[in-house]
């Protein structure tokens, strides 16, 4: 526990160094303040915005799209990964599809999504789903395929049907892999929702950045970036907590 | 040689009742990665009677585990038949409870959850299952550890949990695959004693895989000696030692010593501790 706290304190150092470099760049006159405002100005504005209902509304919209997309990706990726890994016929269908679709840059689908689903939430959520799905699906698939057979046998001998072992044994045994995939998916979801809002939107953090750019509000340009970074940090922390609770019985990883 | 050797073909039934486990002409061929085939078990014939404790003894790689997995219904035979209680084996079932060397406990469940698992699957409500599981946990000497996770236990404790988890659903047959193979010598002896105690109470049918001669003789009514490449039954040796057996007395018994020496001579390959 103490070691853990020391580690997270150490983890603060590079972030402080980054802020110091930022401050140094501005103070040293390397970049005109009109292009790069000092950190104090940005954090000050962020602080003001955090009590501004309009800004919080935009952040809320972004969070909604992010969560909706992530949860849908989870709801598709986990069952598909489990079943694909354990049911041979389904695996034969899913595997080639994943191989072909996983490397496609999903953002390239965005114009088509806008045309078919409109500018609002739906197209952005679908884009998040498309991008968050593959890390979850691939991790679940790999995890479920390598579940120790004796765990499944132990359950089968105890009377569990072959089908029921999928959620009674394979799912919990795959939980470490699913959570690892989810962690990657969450980071990707943060990036993608922001990008989608930058490309075309009337709300959300990505939209705030574009609006600030159009009106040369340099400080306001950096605030949404800090906000999405903070959201990513919080979500990652929440997931780490969930992981510690859910995997409390599993051997520690190296 | 004082041990009576029975040729494998006429695996002599010790009673007049139908065998609990009837294995006939059982072979298993694995496909090798290079496309060839590997004959792991070659025409095995073995009858095990109700209440009998039979050990399968042989060097690493002779197909002991594969044989046990096929009786368990986890692995399909390539040819031949296995009947349990007169019915052909088509898959796993709660009449046959496995215990593995690697314990194979559910890491996401506590000791109580692991032991209650089979009871819940049998349709018992949570509180009834847990009450019964607590009794079993006490019986295997783990009272007080109900809320521990497997990773928090020693190897010997884990195997006690695994045995309790299997006993919970009341299998008529225990299929034990080197259950004490991963334990230190001291723990191993303790668990052998406890298993014998449990068995003398319930008289379940036990098929017990081991590569340790002393363990086989100490526990069994009969010892099936196997040879490898291909896996065959070399001899079936009855262990006519009185029960209940006590380790201290047995070690001094010339009949025990004779059996151990004879069996050791029969296993030409030195038992390796390689995971198979
Ligand atoms: N799933 C498998 N695929 C291919 N070969 C196997 C498989 N399982 C076991 N074997 C082979 O069958 C033989 C018997 O294995 P096993 O039953 O594990 O032996 P034992 O338990 O006596 O050590 C070994 O040569 C082993 O390599
Ligand atoms: Mg083995």
XYZ file of C-alpha atoms and ligand atoms in Angstrom:
558
model
C 0.000 0.000 0.000
C 2.796 2.426 0.929
C 4.830 1.252 -2.049
C 1.799 1.890 -4.215
C 1.408 5.433 -2.921
C 5.099 6.155 -3.414
C 4.788 4.912 -6.985
C 1.872 7.184 -7.770
C 3.770 10.114 -6.217
C 6.717 9.278 -8.445
C 4.280 9.157 -11.349
C 3.469 12.820 -10.685
C 7.052 13.866 -11.398
C 6.977 13.543 -15.197
C 3.681 15.426 -15.283
C 5.187 18.231 -13.202
C 8.205 18.213 -15.530
C 5.883 18.563 -18.515
C 4.152 21.541 -16.908
C 7.532 23.069 -16.044
C 8.679 22.676 -19.652
C 5.455 24.340 -20.788
C 5.990 27.217 -18.361
C 9.664 27.471 -19.374
C 8.778 27.621 -23.055
C 6.355 30.470 -22.463
C 8.584 32.366 -20.008
C 11.660 31.956 -22.206
C 9.783 33.592 -25.080
C 10.381 30.569 -27.342
C 6.763 30.702 -28.470
C 4.716 33.918 -28.494
C 2.072 33.883 -25.721
C -0.527 34.497 -28.410
C 0.056 30.911 -29.584
C 0.873 29.188 -26.307
C -0.628 30.647 -23.145
C 1.084 30.010 -19.802
C -0.202 26.994 -17.824
C -1.500 29.197 -15.025
C -3.841 30.965 -17.473
C -5.172 27.674 -18.845
C -5.659 26.054 -15.456
C -7.274 29.263 -14.206
C -9.744 29.184 -17.092
C -10.389 25.494 -16.529
C -11.157 26.249 -12.892
C -13.666 28.932 -13.918
C -15.218 26.599 -16.476
C -15.691 23.805 -13.973
C -18.375 25.874 -12.275
C -19.860 27.123 -15.557
C -23.029 25.157 -16.439
C -22.508 25.719 -20.176
C -19.034 24.177 -20.102
C -20.205 21.325 -17.881
C -23.004 20.713 -20.355
C -20.464 20.267 -23.134
C -18.329 17.978 -20.978
C -21.455 16.006 -20.110
C -22.305 15.522 -23.773
C -18.806 14.226 -24.454
C -18.967 11.895 -21.463
C -22.352 10.580 -22.550
C -21.068 9.717 -26.042
C -17.926 8.210 -24.617
C -19.754 5.993 -22.131
C -22.528 4.995 -24.491
C -19.979 3.962 -27.107
C -17.734 2.190 -24.628
C -20.578 0.269 -22.988
C -22.036 -0.805 -26.332
C -18.557 -1.952 -27.414
C -18.313 -3.909 -24.160
C -21.773 -5.424 -24.663
C -20.830 -6.580 -28.173
C -17.141 -7.360 -27.710
C -17.290 -9.507 -24.581
C -20.011 -11.985 -25.650
C -18.640 -12.143 -29.183
C -15.091 -12.721 -27.940
C -16.181 -15.394 -25.451
C -18.402 -17.253 -27.887
C -15.959 -16.844 -30.768
C -13.146 -18.349 -28.739
C -15.159 -21.269 -27.402
C -17.520 -22.170 -30.259
C -15.479 -23.391 -33.193
C -17.988 -22.530 -35.954
C -18.461 -18.996 -34.648
C -14.707 -18.548 -34.276
C -14.251 -19.503 -37.905
C -16.570 -16.640 -38.867
C -15.408 -14.025 -36.365
C -11.654 -14.480 -36.740
C -11.289 -13.474 -40.423
C -13.744 -10.610 -39.967
C -11.705 -9.244 -37.082
C -8.484 -9.602 -39.054
C -9.913 -7.584 -41.931
C -11.758 -4.943 -39.917
C -9.423 -4.316 -36.965
C -6.722 -2.432 -38.950
C -9.221 -0.210 -40.803
C -8.983 3.396 -39.516
C -12.536 3.772 -38.243
C -12.396 7.560 -38.459
C -12.462 7.073 -42.236
C -15.987 5.736 -41.819
C -17.085 8.920 -40.106
C -18.248 10.816 -43.206
C -20.418 7.850 -44.147
C -21.730 7.655 -40.580
C -22.658 11.333 -40.636
C -24.525 10.869 -43.905
C -26.475 7.908 -42.608
C -26.933 8.829 -38.931
C -26.742 12.612 -38.908
C -24.598 15.098 -36.975
C -25.905 14.243 -33.555
C -24.998 11.679 -30.947
C -25.683 8.549 -32.972
C -22.887 8.920 -35.510
C -20.359 9.766 -32.801
C -21.417 6.906 -30.548
C -21.184 4.461 -33.428
C -17.695 5.707 -34.203
C -16.651 5.208 -30.581
C -18.156 1.703 -30.693
C -16.254 0.879 -33.881
C -12.952 1.962 -32.368
C -13.415 0.652 -28.821
C -14.788 -2.700 -29.954
C -11.590 -4.221 -31.295
C -9.320 -3.897 -28.259
C -12.098 -5.430 -26.142
C -12.920 -8.148 -28.656
C -9.299 -9.116 -29.284
C -8.417 -9.219 -25.580
C -11.544 -11.219 -24.702
C -10.956 -13.635 -27.558
C -7.337 -14.281 -26.598
C -8.208 -14.570 -22.896
C -11.125 -16.927 -23.445
C -9.138 -19.130 -25.806
C -6.467 -19.718 -23.181
C -8.663 -20.534 -20.175
C -7.240 -23.506 -18.276
C -9.273 -26.527 -19.478
C -9.272 -28.060 -15.992
C -11.345 -25.123 -14.718
C -13.990 -25.936 -17.309
C -13.726 -29.666 -16.584
C -14.131 -29.076 -12.858
C -17.369 -27.230 -13.542
C -18.589 -29.810 -16.069
C -18.011 -32.594 -13.556
C -19.924 -30.600 -10.944
C -22.933 -30.659 -13.249
C -22.584 -27.420 -15.252
C -23.717 -27.801 -18.867
C -21.211 -27.112 -21.637
C -23.113 -23.964 -22.630
C -23.337 -22.657 -19.066
C -19.565 -22.949 -18.557
C -19.333 -20.005 -20.963
C -20.603 -17.549 -18.366
C -19.944 -19.522 -15.198
C -16.291 -20.303 -15.886
C -14.947 -18.809 -19.109
C -16.316 -15.315 -18.434
C -14.904 -14.937 -14.908
C -11.645 -16.598 -15.925
C -11.332 -14.103 -18.794
C -12.038 -11.073 -16.603
C -8.355 -10.030 -16.323
C -8.044 -9.953 -20.121
C -11.382 -8.158 -20.528
C -10.314 -5.433 -18.113
C -6.997 -4.999 -19.907
C -8.827 -4.625 -23.206
C -11.270 -2.192 -21.602
C -8.470 0.001 -20.389
C -7.107 0.389 -23.909
C -10.622 0.840 -25.275
C -11.357 3.672 -22.831
C -8.281 5.625 -23.903
C -9.180 5.143 -27.551
C -12.771 6.185 -26.817
C -11.525 9.470 -25.307
C -9.492 10.218 -28.426
C -12.179 9.245 -30.890
C -15.096 11.066 -29.300
C -13.002 14.221 -29.192
C -11.935 13.858 -32.828
C -15.496 13.253 -33.956
C -16.650 16.367 -32.113
C -13.862 18.350 -33.745
C -14.806 17.200 -37.215
C -18.428 18.156 -36.971
C -20.469 19.013 -33.953
C -22.437 21.705 -32.197
C -21.543 20.562 -28.723
C -19.007 18.611 -26.706
C -15.407 19.299 -25.707
C -14.047 18.784 -29.214
C -16.507 21.358 -30.508
C -15.344 23.832 -27.818
C -11.796 23.516 -29.085
C -12.793 24.171 -32.689
C -14.990 27.113 -31.696
C -12.153 28.648 -29.665
C -9.769 28.187 -32.592
C -12.117 29.922 -35.016
C -12.345 32.935 -32.721
C -8.642 32.906 -31.742
C -9.427 32.320 -28.072
C -6.046 30.715 -27.439
C -6.587 29.994 -23.734
C -9.957 28.400 -24.447
C -8.350 26.163 -27.026
C -6.287 24.435 -24.377
C -9.030 24.019 -21.814
C -10.886 21.187 -23.620
C -7.585 19.375 -24.077
C -6.898 19.518 -20.366
C -10.469 18.456 -19.689
C -10.344 15.350 -21.877
C -6.943 14.460 -20.438
C -8.403 14.779 -16.940
C -11.399 12.651 -17.915
C -9.057 9.967 -19.243
C -7.070 10.071 -16.018
C -10.190 9.746 -13.865
C -11.626 6.897 -15.937
C -8.340 5.057 -15.829
C -8.251 5.451 -12.061
C -11.829 4.249 -11.713
C -11.054 1.222 -13.852
C -7.965 0.442 -11.784
C -10.122 0.497 -8.645
C -12.715 -1.743 -10.268
C -9.927 -4.067 -11.362
C -8.505 -4.367 -7.878
C -11.933 -5.266 -6.547
C -13.005 -7.626 -9.323
C -9.678 -9.463 -9.521
C -9.062 -9.672 -5.789
C -8.872 -13.459 -5.973
C -6.555 -13.614 -8.978
C -2.798 -13.945 -8.609
C -1.015 -10.576 -8.950
C 0.418 -9.827 -12.338
C 4.142 -9.346 -12.707
C 8.297 -62.340 -5.870
C 5.560 -62.379 -3.323
C 3.221 -60.113 -5.298
C 0.761 -62.002 -7.429
C 0.839 -60.636 -10.929
C -2.373 -60.690 -12.876
C -2.081 -60.418 -16.639
C -3.895 -57.300 -17.843
C -6.280 -59.111 -20.163
C -7.995 -60.912 -17.301
C -8.263 -57.958 -14.936
C -9.702 -60.172 -12.245
C -12.904 -58.910 -10.671
C -12.740 -59.167 -6.920
C -16.498 -59.582 -6.494
C -19.424 -60.914 -8.455
C -21.142 -57.562 -9.084
C -20.827 -55.648 -12.357
C -17.788 -53.369 -12.340
C -18.243 -49.716 -11.393
C -15.826 -48.731 -14.143
C -15.435 -51.051 -17.135
C -12.713 -50.100 -19.588
C -12.389 -52.293 -22.656
C -10.000 -52.143 -25.586
C -9.446 -48.442 -25.012
C -6.958 -46.631 -27.228
C -6.056 -42.985 -27.670
C -4.163 -41.530 -30.575
C -3.065 -37.906 -30.611
C -2.330 -36.001 -33.779
C 1.198 -34.680 -33.740
C 2.036 -31.192 -34.944
C 4.098 -32.623 -37.812
C 0.970 -34.385 -39.093
C 1.904 -37.817 -37.750
C 0.065 -39.647 -35.015
C 1.097 -40.636 -31.534
C -0.380 -43.681 -29.846
C -0.678 -42.575 -26.223
C -2.750 -45.507 -24.955
C -2.895 -48.931 -26.518
C -5.855 -51.247 -25.933
C -6.369 -50.681 -22.222
C -8.638 -53.105 -20.383
C -9.447 -52.518 -16.739
C -12.374 -53.124 -14.416
C -12.715 -51.212 -11.180
C -15.269 -52.369 -8.641
C -17.468 -50.354 -6.373
C -15.608 -49.213 -3.299
C -12.267 -50.206 -4.715
C -9.181 -48.004 -4.475
C -7.131 -48.546 -7.609
C -3.892 -46.735 -8.389
C -2.424 -46.244 -11.822
C 1.325 -46.231 -11.560
C 3.737 -45.490 -14.345
C 6.455 -43.217 -15.665
C 5.726 -39.731 -16.906
C 4.178 -39.767 -20.366
C 2.719 -43.287 -20.207
C -0.821 -41.947 -20.550
C -2.032 -42.003 -16.940
C -3.666 -38.597 -17.136
C -5.157 -39.291 -20.544
C -6.728 -42.495 -19.220
C -8.204 -40.649 -16.249
C -9.493 -37.790 -18.434
C -11.258 -40.291 -20.669
C -12.960 -41.934 -17.693
C -13.938 -38.435 -16.589
C -15.470 -37.764 -19.998
C -13.198 -34.772 -20.596
C -11.276 -36.382 -23.460
C -12.776 -38.649 -26.109
C -11.311 -42.088 -26.744
C -10.049 -42.902 -30.230
C -11.456 -46.398 -29.917
C -12.760 -48.789 -27.280
C -15.360 -48.302 -24.581
C -15.704 -47.002 -21.059
C -18.786 -47.745 -19.006
C -19.489 -46.310 -15.592
C -22.180 -47.985 -13.538
C -23.083 -49.991 -16.637
C -23.646 -46.913 -18.817
C -21.246 -45.766 -21.526
C -19.412 -42.533 -20.779
C -20.492 -39.735 -23.123
C -19.186 -36.757 -21.185
C -18.439 -35.436 -17.698
C -20.976 -35.957 -14.937
C -21.332 -35.539 -11.183
C -20.963 -39.299 -10.671
C -17.233 -38.843 -11.363
C -15.368 -36.163 -9.427
C -11.910 -35.135 -10.607
C -9.073 -33.857 -8.427
C -6.125 -32.426 -10.341
C -2.486 -31.996 -9.428
C -2.815 -28.288 -10.258
C -5.908 -27.949 -7.981
C -7.823 -26.019 -10.694
C -9.715 -23.986 -8.107
C -11.809 -21.063 -9.333
C -9.611 -18.062 -8.508
C -12.595 -15.689 -8.494
C -14.324 -17.658 -5.746
C -13.499 -17.931 -2.071
C -12.947 -21.278 -0.373
C -16.627 -21.294 0.529
C -17.649 -20.361 -3.015
C -15.492 -23.077 -4.519
C -16.833 -25.785 -2.244
C -20.435 -24.605 -2.582
C -20.188 -24.517 -6.396
C -21.303 -28.078 -7.104
C -24.052 -27.864 -4.494
C -25.439 -24.735 -6.141
C -25.255 -26.491 -9.504
C -27.177 -29.401 -7.997
C -29.982 -26.961 -7.309
C -29.496 -26.165 -3.626
C -30.324 -22.659 -2.443
C -27.495 -20.405 -1.372
C -27.855 -20.829 2.375
C -28.332 -24.612 2.224
C -25.348 -24.970 -0.108
C -23.188 -22.785 2.093
C -24.161 -24.620 5.265
C -23.232 -27.927 3.676
C -20.026 -26.464 2.245
C -19.015 -25.212 5.686
C -19.336 -28.732 7.078
C -17.130 -30.105 4.316
C -14.562 -27.368 4.807
C -14.419 -28.330 8.460
C -14.080 -31.982 7.518
C -10.986 -31.274 5.427
C -9.522 -29.235 8.274
C -9.958 -25.729 6.867
C -12.429 -24.245 9.334
C -11.764 -20.523 9.557
C -10.566 -20.216 5.968
C -14.030 -19.990 4.365
C -13.592 -16.431 3.135
C -10.018 -16.857 1.887
C -9.211 -16.861 -1.807
C -7.231 -19.811 -3.192
C -4.175 -17.620 -3.816
C -3.992 -16.939 -0.097
C -3.582 -20.646 0.745
C -0.638 -23.055 0.694
C -0.530 -25.908 -1.816
C -1.745 -28.455 0.715
C -4.646 -26.231 1.716
C -5.563 -25.652 -1.914
C -5.723 -29.375 -2.518
C -7.937 -29.825 0.556
C -10.294 -27.233 -0.909
C -10.253 -29.009 -4.268
C -11.058 -32.322 -2.592
C -13.884 -30.724 -0.624
C -15.214 -29.059 -3.787
C -15.372 -32.460 -5.446
C -16.778 -34.348 -2.449
C -19.485 -31.682 -2.198
C -21.542 -32.986 -5.103
C -21.256 -36.553 -3.896
C -19.565 -38.372 -6.785
C -19.569 -42.163 -6.508
C -16.133 -42.183 -8.133
C -13.114 -40.019 -7.408
C -10.661 -39.501 -10.259
C -7.433 -38.214 -8.759
C -4.561 -37.219 -11.038
C -1.349 -37.040 -9.000
C -3.249 -34.968 -6.441
C -0.288 -34.752 -4.069
C 2.395 -34.490 -6.750
C 2.897 -30.755 -6.291
C 3.158 -30.870 -2.494
C 6.172 -31.082 -0.211
C 6.958 -34.485 1.326
C 5.511 -33.657 4.729
C 2.216 -32.271 3.414
C 2.009 -35.145 0.990
C 2.105 -37.728 3.785
C -0.471 -35.813 5.806
C -2.859 -35.644 2.880
C -2.339 -39.319 2.077
C -3.350 -40.158 5.636
C -6.356 -37.881 5.498
C -7.472 -39.230 2.139
C -7.239 -42.748 3.494
C -9.294 -41.669 6.496
C -11.957 -40.143 4.261
C -11.974 -43.209 2.036
C -12.265 -45.655 4.897
C -15.365 -43.779 5.990
C -17.172 -43.484 2.640
C -15.615 -46.304 0.616
C -15.947 -44.410 -2.628
C -14.533 -45.920 -5.777
C -11.188 -44.227 -6.391
C -9.005 -44.183 -9.478
C -5.746 -42.621 -8.330
C -2.921 -41.692 -10.681
C 0.571 -41.460 -9.274
C 4.163 -42.097 -10.158
C 5.141 -42.687 -6.532
C 5.327 -46.377 -5.666
C 5.019 -45.980 -1.887
C 1.921 -43.803 -2.297
C 0.286 -46.368 -4.582
C 0.943 -49.254 -2.201
C -0.072 -47.342 0.904
C -3.452 -46.321 -0.501
C -4.591 -48.983 -2.933
C -6.390 -52.287 -3.187
C -4.792 -52.834 -6.570
C -1.991 -51.138 -8.463
C -2.141 -50.938 -12.245
C 1.409 -50.708 -13.574
C 1.782 -49.010 -16.945
C 4.604 -48.805 -19.423
C 5.068 -46.138 -22.038
C 5.428 -45.760 -25.765
C 2.822 -46.875 -26.281
C 0.948 -46.644 -22.963
C -0.006 -50.158 -21.980
C -0.973 -52.001 -18.835
C 2.033 -54.038 -17.843
C 0.631 -55.695 -14.749
C -2.114 -55.387 -12.178
C -0.823 -56.011 -8.695
C -3.187 -56.655 -5.776
C -2.169 -55.065 -2.491
C -3.169 -57.578 0.165
C -2.353 -55.440 3.145
C -4.798 -55.239 6.034
C -6.979 -52.186 6.568
C -7.294 -49.823 8.256
C -3.702 -49.079 7.372
C -1.395 -47.053 9.501
C 1.681 -45.664 7.896
C 3.995 -46.346 10.861
C 3.002 -50.027 10.943
C 3.046 -50.437 7.190
C 6.582 -49.141 6.767
C 7.781 -51.951 9.023
C 5.657 -54.617 7.369
C 7.790 -56.954 5.182
C 4.858 -57.468 2.798
C 4.716 -53.720 2.208
C 8.445 -53.541 1.668
C 8.338 -56.464 -0.750
C 5.556 -54.836 -2.789
C 7.407 -51.545 -3.006
C 10.586 -53.271 -4.170
C 8.738 -55.399 -6.736
C 6.813 -52.447 -8.127
C 9.913 -50.290 -8.327
C 11.598 -52.984 -10.358
C 8.628 -53.062 -12.707
C 8.802 -49.401 -13.612
C 11.890 -49.517 -15.742
C 11.821 -45.803 -16.572
C 12.828 -43.627 -13.673
C 9.825 -41.501 -12.730
C 10.510 -37.984 -13.907
C 8.989 -34.922 -12.425
C 8.245 -33.475 -15.821
C 4.824 -31.940 -16.227
C 3.108 -34.049 -18.859
N -3.669 -33.019 -25.906
C -2.604 -33.745 -26.301
N -2.125 -33.607 -27.560
C -1.078 -34.336 -27.973
N -0.420 -35.233 -27.218
C -0.833 -35.412 -25.963
C -1.945 -34.666 -25.432
N -2.142 -35.055 -24.148
C -1.187 -35.978 -23.892
N -0.415 -36.195 -24.969
C 0.689 -37.160 -25.067
O 0.210 -38.421 -24.657
C 1.151 -39.056 -23.847
C 0.557 -39.370 -22.508
O 0.353 -38.154 -21.792
P -0.234 -38.128 -20.318
O -1.526 -38.839 -20.304
O -0.244 -36.723 -19.858
O 0.867 -38.958 -19.520
P 1.125 -39.065 -17.959
O -0.020 -38.456 -17.243
O 1.285 -40.513 -17.704
O 2.404 -38.341 -17.685
C 2.375 -38.158 -23.780
O 3.309 -38.579 -24.741
C 1.816 -36.799 -24.120
O 2.779 -36.021 -24.748
Mg -0.091 -36.814 -15.933
